[in-house]
């Protein structure tokens, strides 16, 4: 097998918010493919970067009172931590707001400009007179010109699906200030995409795209390619266009160049040859993994830019579908819009890597994360089939045979069947048909378990005459397990590393063909726990709670008073209706499934009440048991998800750890009224 040179990228995540499971599909899919190519011995590099430019990032940073650079850096730290915890292993992770990207963007633009592929013309755009900024499409709302639906975005209608220009909206409003935008002229810079029509038509059907994507893109040619606006007016967070003060590259101009910039950064650090991968005569392979929603940028604008600037075009652009949860679009209200970090707080990341792999293919159909099927599939396949092989064989080897495998391979034809599956499974991985690879692997796992069941080493081991047979059965079982884990290594890198420690050998694609005989193994340790549905449900509930928290007014801890605005005035007669009582916290308990609540049993002096209080971030149960506090005793009981709350404890503070329960003097008695 000849050694290949391969460069792989995932779409650059926009540095404007947290990572969720919909994002993780792409990075897990790409990481599996990258790990597979490395496991096969190919020279492979996987690079990515933060997509750091654009109006939304600039405005979000302003809202937070920090610079865009600071905001991008903060998001990047969290995102890279999420990726690492899901075992997504980049050879380099960079940012589009980098010197490498600035230089390459200018280089590509200047080459295109020198060849006459950059055009200039004056256009009219909607302008916010209050914020004094030209409004991007998504920052204009109004009435759809096609169906009349109100409160629609400036580029498309959610109600009827129509697309249009922001200037076509009826009753437009700025989403930034609410002001009525005005039309204002500005000179813009355009990339002459129509000049590349013949090249693009040939490239689309060269095998560089999935057939369904290539056919979809034909619609653009039928409608006629248009020149692409690549400039934005100040203020804008991005790179200024060379020779055009006050004009900035549109984020989609420099975003894909970020692939090149991240690799250039890696080359400068490691001595790799940049041109060997990006030059026109490159014999390396270049692959982009992306979502189906950004296929136009990667399969029209991007190859045309590369071609016009004398760089090579991608070998393939692989598009995938979206993630749905329980058969529906991810929903914040249902708790199925799940952040990567929320998942990681509750569940093993390799569960998700395996489930995605078990359902992924080379097409662009959406992938449904059915949470019950997710638990059942992982428990059945990984715990019940794969890990079960090792757990049933390893103990006998350790206890009865000094931790050494047999010198004899029992039933070599069974081992050969596992080893001979190598090429078929490799082909499935290569073609991104991961689900087919998983089916092949699980079929083999079933055969291994059937062999062990038929031989019953737990029976053989009891008879001295058949103990050596038990030794050979368990040794073969562990060799079959070794082959399976080699095939699963791209999907389950953490489990594979633990298996390498257990078997005292490195799992490589080639070594799967060589059995372990007379080989010493380490003591077996549990490799994976079953998925517990209560943890899955807690994850969903916490996702709902995160939404509730996000919808609450934010308190600025740096404000002088660190408090919410004072509520509307009430009459004295309204206030005297509130019955405030001194109470003793007789018992405090954690609430299973609740992130912020403690369950309090309050003693009013002969009577007890159950109250749920959102003070968990500031107090542990043992900190407050036996203390006095003040409660609203005549508040109507309210049924909550965790039970009935029969009052309210008074507390104050800006939030987090700074929540202070009102603590009366020790001379007070439970039940006393607060005057």
XYZ file of C-alpha atoms in Angstrom:
675
model
C 0.000 0.000 0.000
C 1.566 3.296 -1.117
C 1.781 6.112 1.413
C -0.507 9.046 0.721
C -0.193 12.725 1.729
C -3.541 13.915 3.082
C -4.748 17.278 4.425
C -8.167 17.297 6.107
C -10.289 20.194 7.383
C -13.608 20.677 9.122
C -15.694 23.812 8.643
C -14.402 26.597 10.865
C -16.734 27.068 13.863
C -18.048 30.608 14.212
C -16.604 32.181 17.360
C -19.901 33.589 18.572
C -21.279 31.009 20.992
C -20.937 27.589 22.611
C -20.586 24.266 20.800
C -23.657 21.998 20.681
C -24.179 18.396 19.601
C -25.230 19.472 16.114
C -21.753 20.936 15.662
C -20.072 17.858 17.116
C -21.386 15.583 14.358
C -19.011 17.138 11.834
C -15.922 17.176 14.025
C -16.461 13.592 15.166
C -17.054 12.470 11.572
C -13.868 14.200 10.424
C -11.793 13.025 13.376
C -12.753 9.391 12.742
C -11.638 9.712 9.118
C -8.386 11.424 10.108
C -7.597 8.802 12.756
C -8.364 6.022 10.274
C -5.940 7.455 7.691
C -3.218 7.800 10.326
C -3.889 4.262 11.562
C -3.331 3.057 7.990
C 0.085 4.753 8.005
C -0.613 7.699 5.684
C 0.956 11.146 6.187
C -2.158 12.892 7.421
C -2.844 16.343 8.883
C -6.137 17.576 10.312
C -6.391 21.360 10.776
C -9.096 23.768 11.829
C -9.510 27.301 13.206
C -11.984 29.714 14.732
C -14.003 31.705 12.200
C -13.430 35.000 13.970
C -14.700 37.876 11.794
C -17.965 39.600 10.974
C -20.627 41.966 12.292
C -22.270 39.516 14.755
C -18.982 39.006 16.598
C -18.288 42.740 16.648
C -21.737 43.512 18.086
C -21.689 40.661 20.597
C -18.325 41.849 21.901
C -19.673 45.386 22.251
C -22.625 44.036 24.243
C -20.201 42.250 26.580
C -18.032 45.339 26.949
C -14.921 43.616 25.585
C -12.959 43.715 22.337
C -13.782 41.246 19.542
C -10.302 39.761 19.984
C -11.007 39.061 23.664
C -14.384 37.510 22.903
C -12.949 35.274 20.173
C -10.167 34.147 22.513
C -12.637 33.323 25.307
C -14.875 31.309 22.997
C -11.856 29.526 21.517
C -10.607 28.351 24.916
C -14.002 26.808 25.733
C -14.433 25.321 22.273
C -11.015 23.693 22.166
C -11.686 22.205 25.597
C -14.938 20.711 24.271
C -13.175 19.294 21.217
C -10.383 17.779 23.317
C -12.851 16.172 25.721
C -14.624 14.550 22.753
C -11.189 13.268 21.584
C -11.270 15.404 18.435
C -7.548 15.596 17.717
C -6.351 18.422 15.472
C -2.789 18.645 14.256
C -3.281 22.405 14.397
C -6.050 24.708 15.602
C -5.717 28.380 14.712
C -7.836 31.486 14.060
C -8.886 33.417 10.975
C -7.833 36.549 12.887
C -4.163 35.738 12.367
C -1.189 37.122 10.522
C -1.068 34.049 8.275
C -4.682 34.569 7.237
C -4.207 38.302 6.709
C -1.233 37.693 4.421
C -2.884 34.881 2.446
C -6.159 36.812 2.057
C -4.254 39.795 0.680
C -2.214 37.528 -1.603
C -5.281 35.813 -3.067
C -7.164 39.106 -3.458
C -4.221 40.807 -5.180
C -3.753 37.894 -7.591
C -7.444 37.964 -8.470
C -7.374 41.745 -8.828
C -4.277 41.662 -11.045
C -6.091 39.231 -13.373
C -9.162 41.464 -13.598
C -11.407 39.233 -11.476
C -12.282 41.991 -8.970
C -14.957 44.504 -10.034
C -16.211 47.668 -8.342
C -19.652 49.229 -8.408
C -21.902 51.371 -6.247
C -24.854 49.699 -4.531
C -27.648 50.862 -2.255
C -27.865 49.237 1.180
C -30.010 49.593 4.258
C -28.303 51.777 6.856
C -29.147 52.171 10.555
C -29.216 55.956 11.168
C -28.976 55.516 14.943
C -26.108 53.006 15.072
C -24.541 54.499 11.923
C -23.806 51.122 10.413
C -24.760 49.281 7.242
C -27.043 46.420 8.189
C -26.217 42.824 7.227
C -29.184 40.817 5.966
C -29.772 39.101 9.305
C -29.881 42.427 11.133
C -32.947 43.620 9.224
C -36.457 42.409 10.023
C -39.769 43.185 8.411
C -42.745 41.834 6.477
C -42.129 39.201 3.807
C -42.725 40.685 0.336
C -44.061 37.320 -0.889
C -46.488 36.041 1.742
C -46.880 38.992 4.112
C -45.569 37.171 7.200
C -44.323 39.662 9.792
C -41.042 39.748 11.712
C -39.008 37.934 9.053
C -35.254 38.144 8.461
C -33.734 40.303 5.764
C -32.711 37.465 3.458
C -35.403 34.779 3.703
C -38.855 34.043 5.085
C -39.313 31.263 7.637
C -43.033 31.120 6.821
C -42.986 30.571 3.051
C -39.297 29.931 2.303
C -38.954 32.855 -0.108
C -35.523 34.468 -0.540
C -35.090 38.152 -1.280
C -32.935 41.238 -0.786
C -33.289 43.227 2.477
C -34.384 46.213 0.394
C -37.439 44.221 -0.734
C -38.783 43.782 2.828
C -41.925 45.705 3.704
C -41.797 47.881 6.850
C -38.130 47.087 7.524
C -36.629 47.669 10.961
C -33.096 47.466 12.276
C -32.716 44.460 14.552
C -29.984 46.400 16.336
C -31.817 49.575 17.317
C -35.387 49.200 16.086
C -34.889 52.257 13.876
C -36.328 52.469 10.375
C -33.321 51.919 8.083
C -32.580 54.233 5.197
C -31.041 53.477 1.821
C -27.468 54.658 1.439
C -25.049 54.280 -1.450
C -21.625 52.669 -1.074
C -18.940 51.431 -3.434
C -18.435 47.665 -3.109
C -15.934 45.133 -4.422
C -17.113 42.022 -6.274
C -15.485 38.744 -7.236
C -16.292 37.919 -10.868
C -17.644 34.400 -10.304
C -19.243 34.103 -13.797
C -15.755 34.171 -15.333
C -15.160 30.710 -13.831
C -18.367 29.065 -15.060
C -16.751 26.574 -17.460
C -14.120 25.501 -14.934
C -16.737 25.083 -12.184
C -19.084 23.009 -14.362
C -16.256 20.623 -15.141
C -15.062 20.487 -11.512
C -18.565 19.840 -10.101
C -18.890 16.609 -12.043
C -15.290 15.458 -11.675
C -16.100 13.314 -8.636
C -15.095 16.042 -6.208
C -18.640 16.328 -4.840
C -21.411 13.956 -3.849
C -23.726 13.500 -6.844
C -26.739 15.006 -5.055
C -24.714 18.103 -4.187
C -23.414 18.493 -7.721
C -26.949 18.231 -9.090
C -28.203 20.793 -6.571
C -25.483 23.255 -7.549
C -26.564 23.006 -11.191
C -29.500 25.234 -10.202
C -27.062 28.126 -9.786
C -25.892 27.749 -13.359
C -29.465 27.552 -14.634
C -30.242 30.853 -12.918
C -26.931 32.348 -14.049
C -23.920 32.896 -11.790
C -23.707 36.347 -10.235
C -20.759 38.427 -9.161
C -20.099 37.961 -5.437
C -19.933 40.938 -3.073
C -16.730 40.432 -1.046
C -16.572 43.803 0.752
C -18.165 45.350 3.826
C -18.061 48.920 5.098
C -16.567 50.087 8.367
C -17.219 49.543 11.220
C -16.468 45.856 10.688
C -14.311 43.290 12.490
C -12.079 41.793 9.839
C -9.200 42.549 7.479
C -9.080 45.796 5.541
C -8.960 45.285 1.780
C -5.534 46.252 0.355
C -5.676 49.695 -1.228
C -9.266 50.325 -0.085
C -9.362 52.257 3.225
C -12.575 51.725 5.182
C -13.469 48.598 3.182
C -13.166 45.138 4.737
C -13.183 41.598 3.401
C -16.564 39.950 3.913
C -16.160 37.150 6.440
C -16.818 34.463 3.825
C -13.844 35.694 1.792
C -11.243 35.070 4.476
C -12.996 32.180 6.315
C -12.042 29.356 3.888
C -8.603 30.901 3.483
C -8.391 30.084 7.198
C -7.831 26.447 6.176
C -4.687 27.502 4.369
C -3.657 29.822 7.201
C -3.970 27.131 9.864
C -1.886 24.750 7.765
C 0.656 27.518 7.069
C 0.930 28.048 10.825
C 1.585 24.307 11.238
C 4.168 24.353 8.434
C 6.054 27.237 10.033
C 6.153 25.364 13.356
C 7.060 21.926 12.024
C 9.001 22.506 8.797
C 6.355 21.107 6.441
C 6.242 22.275 2.812
C 3.133 24.446 2.361
C 3.258 24.372 -1.451
C 3.428 20.573 -1.474
C -0.178 20.600 -0.241
C -1.585 23.870 -1.685
C 0.497 24.520 -4.805
C -1.006 24.050 -8.282
C 1.081 20.957 -8.982
C 0.454 19.340 -5.590
C 0.041 15.560 -5.541
C -1.353 15.676 -1.992
C -5.022 15.033 -1.269
C -7.161 17.853 0.182
C -10.535 17.138 1.791
C -13.117 19.497 3.324
C -15.822 18.149 5.656
C -18.746 20.595 5.871
C -22.463 20.892 6.579
C -24.846 20.881 3.640
C -25.898 24.470 4.394
C -22.543 25.941 3.295
C -21.999 23.890 0.147
C -22.317 26.942 -2.133
C -19.357 28.724 -0.570
C -17.146 25.639 -0.659
C -18.106 24.355 -4.097
C -18.511 27.558 -6.128
C -16.792 30.587 -4.590
C -13.920 28.723 -2.942
C -12.649 26.621 -5.893
C -13.043 29.642 -8.180
C -10.960 31.802 -5.813
C -8.277 29.118 -5.596
C -8.204 28.596 -9.347
C -7.967 32.323 -10.048
C -5.154 32.772 -7.507
C -3.048 29.846 -8.811
C -3.687 27.429 -5.941
C -4.905 23.834 -6.189
C -8.590 22.957 -5.739
C -9.927 20.460 -3.159
C -9.820 16.763 -3.981
C -13.270 16.389 -2.438
C -15.805 18.394 -0.480
C -17.817 16.067 1.763
C -21.171 17.447 2.937
C -23.260 15.965 5.730
C -26.769 16.541 7.057
C -27.966 18.066 10.310
C -28.601 16.466 13.692
C -32.164 15.986 14.880
C -33.023 14.733 18.364
C -35.851 12.257 18.936
C -37.015 12.763 15.360
C -37.355 16.553 15.507
C -35.252 19.667 15.096
C -33.121 20.405 18.139
C -35.310 22.321 20.579
C -34.301 24.549 23.471
C -37.719 24.323 25.109
C -37.654 20.499 25.016
C -34.096 20.354 26.311
C -32.849 18.700 23.104
C -30.701 21.678 22.087
C -27.822 20.175 24.034
C -24.512 21.952 24.474
C -21.364 19.869 24.159
C -20.370 20.802 27.709
C -23.771 19.814 29.112
C -23.389 16.398 27.471
C -19.867 16.025 28.841
C -21.063 16.858 32.346
C -23.311 13.786 32.286
C -22.156 11.193 29.754
C -19.079 9.482 28.348
C -18.081 11.230 25.067
C -17.279 7.884 23.443
C -20.961 6.937 23.670
C -21.729 9.756 21.226
C -18.738 9.052 18.988
C -19.923 5.464 18.642
C -23.589 6.327 18.081
C -22.768 8.885 15.398
C -20.434 6.386 13.695
C -23.096 3.682 13.834
C -25.485 5.939 11.886
C -23.185 7.934 9.587
C -22.878 7.284 5.867
C -21.519 9.166 2.866
C -24.818 10.917 2.122
C -26.281 14.225 3.254
C -29.392 12.976 5.026
C -29.990 14.232 8.560
C -28.903 12.033 11.462
C -31.393 11.466 14.273
C -30.070 11.193 17.812
C -32.865 9.158 19.378
C -31.940 9.195 23.044
C -33.523 5.843 23.939
C -32.005 4.152 20.892
C -28.703 5.856 21.770
C -28.659 4.199 25.211
C -29.807 0.819 23.910
C -27.338 0.775 20.994
C -24.319 1.638 23.135
C -25.310 -0.805 25.878
C -26.022 -3.621 23.435
C -23.055 -3.160 21.097
C -20.187 -1.823 23.155
C -20.962 -3.152 26.624
C -22.990 -6.265 25.780
C -20.941 -7.438 22.803
C -17.441 -5.953 22.523
C -16.383 -5.352 26.131
C -18.171 -8.539 27.138
C -15.618 -10.595 25.179
C -12.705 -9.290 27.219
C -14.510 -9.297 30.569
C -15.435 -12.989 30.150
C -11.930 -14.102 29.153
C -9.409 -11.904 30.967
C -10.094 -13.032 34.528
C -9.285 -16.666 33.798
C -5.998 -15.708 32.085
C -4.932 -13.611 35.079
C -6.012 -15.971 37.849
C -5.214 -19.382 36.369
C -2.441 -18.807 33.830
C -0.217 -16.090 35.364
C -1.564 -13.476 32.970
C -0.082 -15.186 29.897
C -1.925 -16.095 26.739
C -1.665 -19.571 25.246
C 1.066 -20.458 22.765
C -1.605 -22.170 20.654
C -4.174 -20.443 18.436
C -7.344 -22.496 18.750
C -9.565 -22.460 15.623
C -7.201 -20.355 13.456
C -9.870 -20.201 10.760
C -12.061 -18.075 13.082
C -9.213 -15.654 13.739
C -8.506 -15.547 9.993
C -12.114 -14.581 9.340
C -11.704 -11.584 11.653
C -8.389 -10.605 10.080
C -9.677 -11.026 6.518
C -12.398 -8.460 7.194
C -9.674 -5.791 7.282
C -9.954 -4.689 3.645
C -13.758 -4.498 3.646
C -13.867 -2.486 6.860
C -11.077 -0.202 5.615
C -13.018 0.432 2.407
C -16.107 1.416 4.402
C -14.099 3.868 6.505
C -12.413 5.271 3.406
C -15.804 5.877 1.755
C -17.187 7.430 4.978
C -19.666 4.579 5.257
C -19.035 4.286 8.969
C -22.358 2.594 9.670
C -21.386 -0.249 7.325
C -18.024 -0.607 9.051
C -19.769 -0.767 12.433
C -22.211 -3.428 11.185
C -19.298 -5.578 9.967
C -17.501 -5.178 13.291
C -20.591 -6.026 15.347
C -21.277 -9.109 13.217
C -17.792 -10.293 14.089
C -18.373 -9.454 17.772
C -21.468 -11.659 17.714
C -19.392 -14.533 16.305
C -16.775 -14.112 19.022
C -19.437 -14.245 21.729
C -21.052 -17.283 20.115
C -17.688 -19.048 20.140
C -17.154 -18.277 23.841
C -20.723 -19.315 24.694
C -20.270 -22.627 22.878
C -16.939 -23.360 24.580
C -18.088 -22.169 28.046
C -14.631 -21.592 29.584
C -16.265 -21.054 32.996
C -17.200 -24.739 32.880
C -13.916 -25.958 31.347
C -11.845 -24.206 34.001
C -13.415 -26.305 36.774
C -11.978 -29.562 35.427
C -8.230 -30.044 35.509
C -8.353 -32.059 32.279
C -9.988 -29.213 30.348
C -8.200 -26.227 31.880
C -5.748 -25.964 28.987
C -8.704 -25.879 26.609
C -10.143 -23.020 28.682
C -6.745 -21.302 28.379
C -6.872 -21.575 24.584
C -10.513 -20.458 24.395
C -9.865 -17.332 26.451
C -6.629 -16.576 24.590
C -8.414 -16.754 21.249
C -11.243 -14.660 22.659
C -8.772 -11.909 23.606
C -7.090 -12.103 20.192
C -10.490 -11.660 18.521
C -11.132 -8.752 20.893
C -7.783 -7.202 19.884
C -8.759 -7.287 16.199
C -12.161 -5.723 16.927
C -10.648 -2.888 18.985
C -8.151 -2.197 16.216
C -11.052 -1.730 13.801
C -12.847 0.464 16.372
C -9.796 2.550 17.268
C -10.704 5.524 15.002
C -14.117 5.697 16.684
C -13.130 4.891 20.285
C -9.601 6.251 20.814
C -9.836 6.368 24.619
C -11.104 2.805 24.944
C -8.468 1.678 22.438
C -5.721 3.315 24.536
C -7.009 1.514 27.626
C -7.067 -1.772 25.708
C -3.469 -1.187 24.597
C -2.507 -0.878 28.276
C -4.523 -3.983 29.150
C -3.075 -6.106 26.316
C 0.412 -4.553 26.560
C 0.565 -3.939 22.815
C -0.088 -1.132 20.341
C -3.130 -1.559 18.131
C -2.130 -0.872 14.523
C -3.911 -1.900 11.344
C -0.964 -4.130 10.384
C -0.568 -5.729 13.825
C -4.184 -6.923 13.680
C -2.828 -9.608 11.352
C -0.395 -10.883 14.007
C -1.907 -12.752 16.966
C -0.594 -12.515 20.507
C 0.821 -15.899 21.580
C 2.584 -16.592 24.862
C 2.024 -12.900 25.533
C 1.640 -11.374 28.994
C -1.367 -9.140 29.623
C -2.238 -6.801 32.478
C -5.123 -7.167 34.872
C -8.434 -6.339 33.237
C -10.199 -3.156 34.324
C -13.727 -2.119 33.358
C -13.587 -0.419 29.964
C -17.048 1.125 29.750
C -20.127 1.510 31.934
C -23.660 1.119 30.657
C -25.562 4.246 29.605
C -28.007 5.100 32.364
C -31.226 6.741 31.162
C -31.485 8.807 34.343
C -28.225 10.528 33.327
C -29.600 11.100 29.824
C -32.759 12.591 31.331
C -30.728 14.806 33.672
C -28.824 16.112 30.657
C -32.098 17.010 28.942
C -33.466 18.659 32.094
C -30.289 20.659 32.569
C -30.549 21.849 28.970
C -34.026 23.169 29.796
C -32.713 24.854 32.931
C -29.918 26.485 30.910
C -32.569 27.974 28.641
C -34.541 29.260 31.632
C -31.401 30.844 33.050
C -30.550 32.410 29.690
C -34.003 34.012 29.530
C -33.683 35.642 32.957
C -32.464 39.252 33.178
C -28.683 39.367 33.523
C -27.247 41.073 36.599
C -24.092 43.091 36.056
C -21.818 42.182 38.977
C -19.725 45.284 38.248
C -22.589 47.712 38.722
C -22.518 49.748 41.970
C -25.549 47.993 43.410
C -25.328 44.687 41.523
C -29.103 44.369 41.460
C -32.042 44.244 39.107
C -34.121 47.364 38.487
C -36.584 48.148 41.275
C -40.035 46.760 40.520
C -43.148 48.882 40.164
C -44.399 50.565 43.355
C -47.045 48.812 45.467
C -49.478 50.139 48.048
C -48.864 49.658 51.777
C -51.981 47.480 52.014
C -50.432 45.147 49.434
C -47.265 44.822 51.456
C -48.960 44.003 54.783
C -50.538 40.938 53.155
C -47.081 39.324 53.081
C -46.602 37.154 56.197
C -42.864 36.950 56.946
C -41.878 34.370 59.585
C -38.643 33.363 61.246
C -38.034 29.654 60.520
C -35.404 27.066 61.350
C -33.891 25.039 58.519
C -34.548 21.590 59.990
C -33.208 19.737 56.977
C -31.507 20.626 53.675
C -31.078 18.173 50.781
C -29.799 18.074 47.211
C -32.503 17.757 44.550
C -31.733 15.006 42.046
C -31.741 16.393 38.522
C -31.744 20.073 39.589
C -28.700 22.230 38.981
C -29.574 25.095 41.350
C -32.165 23.910 43.859
C -31.948 22.700 47.442
C -34.920 21.065 49.142
C -35.480 22.663 52.567
C -37.650 21.411 55.422
C -38.534 24.537 57.439
C -39.693 24.517 61.065
C -42.178 27.318 61.803
C -42.466 26.338 65.475
C -44.529 23.172 65.531
C -45.372 23.173 61.821
C -43.034 22.202 58.969
C -43.057 23.296 55.349
C -41.235 21.990 52.274
C -39.632 24.707 50.129
C -37.379 24.499 47.054
C -34.798 27.321 47.063
C -32.384 28.246 44.252
C -29.376 28.631 46.563
C -27.303 25.537 45.689
C -24.543 27.613 44.076
C -23.890 29.360 47.421
C -24.631 26.749 50.074
C -24.078 23.058 50.711
C -26.903 21.388 52.710
C -24.667 20.856 55.731
C -23.807 24.588 55.795
C -27.337 25.722 56.574
C -29.025 22.951 58.541
C -30.005 24.265 61.971
C -29.765 27.925 60.947
C -32.546 30.491 61.146
C -33.861 32.360 58.139
C -36.961 34.255 57.016
C -39.664 32.904 54.737
C -42.865 34.114 53.097
C -45.256 31.886 55.010
C -48.515 32.730 53.239
C -47.316 32.239 49.649
C -49.684 29.967 47.752
C -48.088 26.486 47.334
C -46.704 25.893 43.858
C -46.279 22.511 42.191
C -42.772 22.198 40.725
C -41.204 19.404 38.696
C -39.499 18.123 41.849
C -42.485 18.401 44.208
C -44.665 20.967 45.978
C -43.017 24.177 47.231
C -44.920 25.598 50.198
C -43.415 29.046 50.566
C -40.327 31.089 49.760
C -37.066 31.700 51.583
C -35.794 35.273 51.463
C -32.302 35.760 50.095
C -30.352 38.523 48.371
C -27.230 38.983 46.275
C -25.992 39.211 42.677
C -26.062 35.431 42.155
C -23.621 32.547 41.926
C -21.774 32.081 45.205
C -22.993 35.486 46.372
C -26.464 34.554 47.577
C -27.127 35.466 51.195
C -29.934 33.928 53.239
C -31.479 36.476 55.603
C -30.311 35.272 59.012
C -32.274 36.655 62.031
C -30.702 37.194 65.447
C -30.086 34.024 67.396
C -32.594 35.257 69.998
C -35.428 34.821 67.507
C -37.753 31.840 67.761
C -39.161 29.797 64.863
C -42.665 31.001 64.067
C -42.063 34.614 65.143
C -43.520 37.131 62.744
C -41.105 39.627 61.176
C -42.436 43.174 61.713
